[in-house]
């Protein structure tokens, strides 16, 4: 028997879905091998038959037929054969001369269709979103960007378990120095295995792991991804991950959405200003409550100070404990409503509403004002673009709350300064996080 | 890359931070009438120093002044770098101690002094630790947040002014020898030194700095005149921080806060933090380039620690003013010698290059 087939049979002897069928093509014996869970045997065979019949009719030689069927490969290249089988290709081995062909068969339908986005809402924009299949994703981007300047490079990462990643960029608008750096990193570390984005950013890209803000901006909207490409950023796709990773990520991604531009200019500015104010309120409001109640009440007008003090009558602990306690419950509610299936989710909302509503106030555990602050914070936290950004924002407000408890209003301002300094110190291969776009001819397109 | 706007903005906001605390009090104490004369005179000296300094830096090209002094031999570097370093340390000590004193007086009466000083030093060293580019970017962000606040309250501070207090316009020249007037140069010296340190990291067009300086003039003038126009010279001269007190008189009915001073003061303190971080970073550069074996991170730990300990040993306001006064001679030395020597040495280096 063919040596390569024998090797594959040994390799996949424990796999029930592996098949090796003997057939006769144009008077020579061949073995077809593959996984019946990844490819549709019956349709593939029909297709093969059509090829052979056409070849017999036109009198094509066998070597030409091989080239027509797919990629002819050497019998000694077992690693490549193994990878092709695992990615759902059909291996055709000719017994008499020992050559092999890797053919693209009819695949089993294992991908979902292109659907509207789930994690991001679109307001007046295109509704497609990325899916798990990397080819489909690149195809969608190509549909969005009809230009011959879009470059796509694909890499297989890892030796034991292989992950395919693709790098897309817009030639002529992207800073090529940055792209070379990126490609160099991928090439250098291509033998390392990655299973998640943490590993991608640490092992492949060489980013530090203790950062609050991811170096990748994520989006599942093709329209946004295409716009990032136009602005000179690079987009990374990972097979089986239905999101586009935009590098370098910039601060303005948090506030500016491309589909805003489908609205008239004043409305767009209004929306963006709202997001900025939302982010600012999220960070400042809880701290302001703690500072004004416990450290600097004299800053307030006397009427205001008294009415705040009245809402806190009978509450047994300091403002900081009150605040941290309720923020913590709120975080739990948010996390729980993400975890739960859609049909139980509303229960959490309802129960949470009862806790955060009247009950906790009537039980004299927290003040009325705190509930208002808490609600305002949560709402404003959700105004910014992208869930991972709102997570960073959620964490940073604790810095301010703690500093406000110690230093009052001074603590808030200094905490803001600290956060600003942190944000300002971030950069991706020398491209600052708070810059407007990636270095080169950016102002024009940004 | 051209960072002229960032550098100008930093220059502008660090000076804003410096102006409003000590400067009005010093000027008001130095003379009884015609305050604009000492202000304009001081400002002219500042502008002249900057112009000479910028000329030198243009000649110097893509180097910082530390490497220039070090290249001139041991004697020269000792003559200039030692005073600069001592002056930086002095600035740190005085500013940190002074600001924390103001904080306790104005609104943190129950917080211990060391905690406030620790906060200031921690934040400024954290920013300094991130490097000069990061300092500039932080300045950009914090400027976007705080400059509107400052401009708003600054314009609101005209609420209670009585313009008749401007007169008499012409005063005596006796202020020249007044110690308070000499102390007021704290604002003019020191704030501009960092411009010579940024060079290999951040390039900028030198002309922009002069525009930035001109934009500061109204703030110099009105920081002194607002207390005078509000209270009159006789009353204003009794306050330690006349501008802060003048702000306290403002009432804006539609704001839910009673003391809006707080917000102006705190925004200014953010700027002072930036200023401190630049000073710390510059001091680190001097030490690091003179002794390359020391790691920058250790230096940036050691300097704030030293400043913190010195600050702890200053017991009260009287000693701060004494400390402040000690720095006067050094201040004038820096204000005159550094720009002139930069211009001179840079010219010599350039000639030597042309000669080769």
XYZ file of C-alpha atoms in Angstrom, chain A residues 251-252 280 288 292 295-296 298-302 304 403 406-411 413-427 430 432-435 439, chain B residues 1 103 106-108 111 115-116 118-120 122-123 126-127 130 134 137-138 140-142 145-146 251-259 262-263 266-267 269-270 273-274:
82
model
C -8.202 56.034 22.548
C -10.632 57.515 20.039
C -16.057 61.122 32.276
C -17.497 62.625 43.816
C -18.501 65.214 49.004
C -14.326 64.447 53.153
C -15.330 67.799 51.669
C -18.200 72.201 52.802
C -17.714 72.503 49.061
C -21.433 72.084 48.499
C -24.049 74.751 48.979
C -25.408 74.477 52.473
C -27.484 70.771 49.146
C -8.456 58.048 46.319
C -8.650 59.356 51.370
C -8.077 62.778 49.828
C -11.536 64.042 48.958
C -11.971 66.161 45.859
C -8.190 66.444 45.569
C -8.102 62.654 45.297
C -8.443 65.201 40.425
C -5.223 63.371 41.211
C -6.851 60.055 40.338
C -7.899 61.525 36.990
C -4.328 62.664 36.496
C -3.087 59.180 37.307
C -5.485 57.620 34.810
C -4.543 60.185 32.176
C -0.865 59.446 32.783
C -1.491 55.729 32.468
C -3.471 56.115 29.263
C -0.852 58.478 27.874
C 1.964 56.063 28.615
C 0.470 53.260 26.522
C 1.814 52.641 23.061
C 5.946 53.227 19.502
C 0.979 56.270 21.173
C -2.461 55.210 22.359
C -3.770 58.737 22.485
C -2.500 59.651 19.024
C 1.864 57.961 12.422
C 8.410 64.267 14.699
C -4.182 71.923 50.765
C -7.911 75.230 52.220
C -9.769 71.961 52.526
C -8.020 68.949 53.934
C -5.573 64.796 56.601
C -0.070 61.829 53.400
C -0.650 64.768 51.080
C 3.260 61.444 49.689
C 0.381 61.683 47.209
C 1.997 64.574 45.347
C 3.923 59.525 44.248
C 1.906 60.910 41.367
C 4.825 57.916 38.528
C 4.361 60.315 35.630
C 6.808 56.881 32.274
C 4.386 60.239 28.151
C 0.855 63.305 26.250
C -0.474 63.394 29.796
C -2.307 67.108 26.475
C -5.064 65.043 28.098
C -5.068 66.913 31.382
C -9.853 68.493 30.770
C -8.612 71.333 32.977
C -20.684 83.373 43.969
C -22.318 81.773 40.975
C -25.877 80.953 41.872
C -26.550 78.255 39.318
C -23.652 76.049 40.410
C -24.455 73.645 43.194
C -21.039 74.198 44.755
C -20.380 76.834 47.319
C -16.616 77.071 47.022
C -11.632 74.273 44.949
C -11.961 73.379 41.315
C -7.275 71.503 42.005
C -6.887 71.999 38.274
C -2.499 71.446 41.257
C -2.795 68.914 38.442
C 2.020 67.768 39.362
C 2.990 67.808 35.704
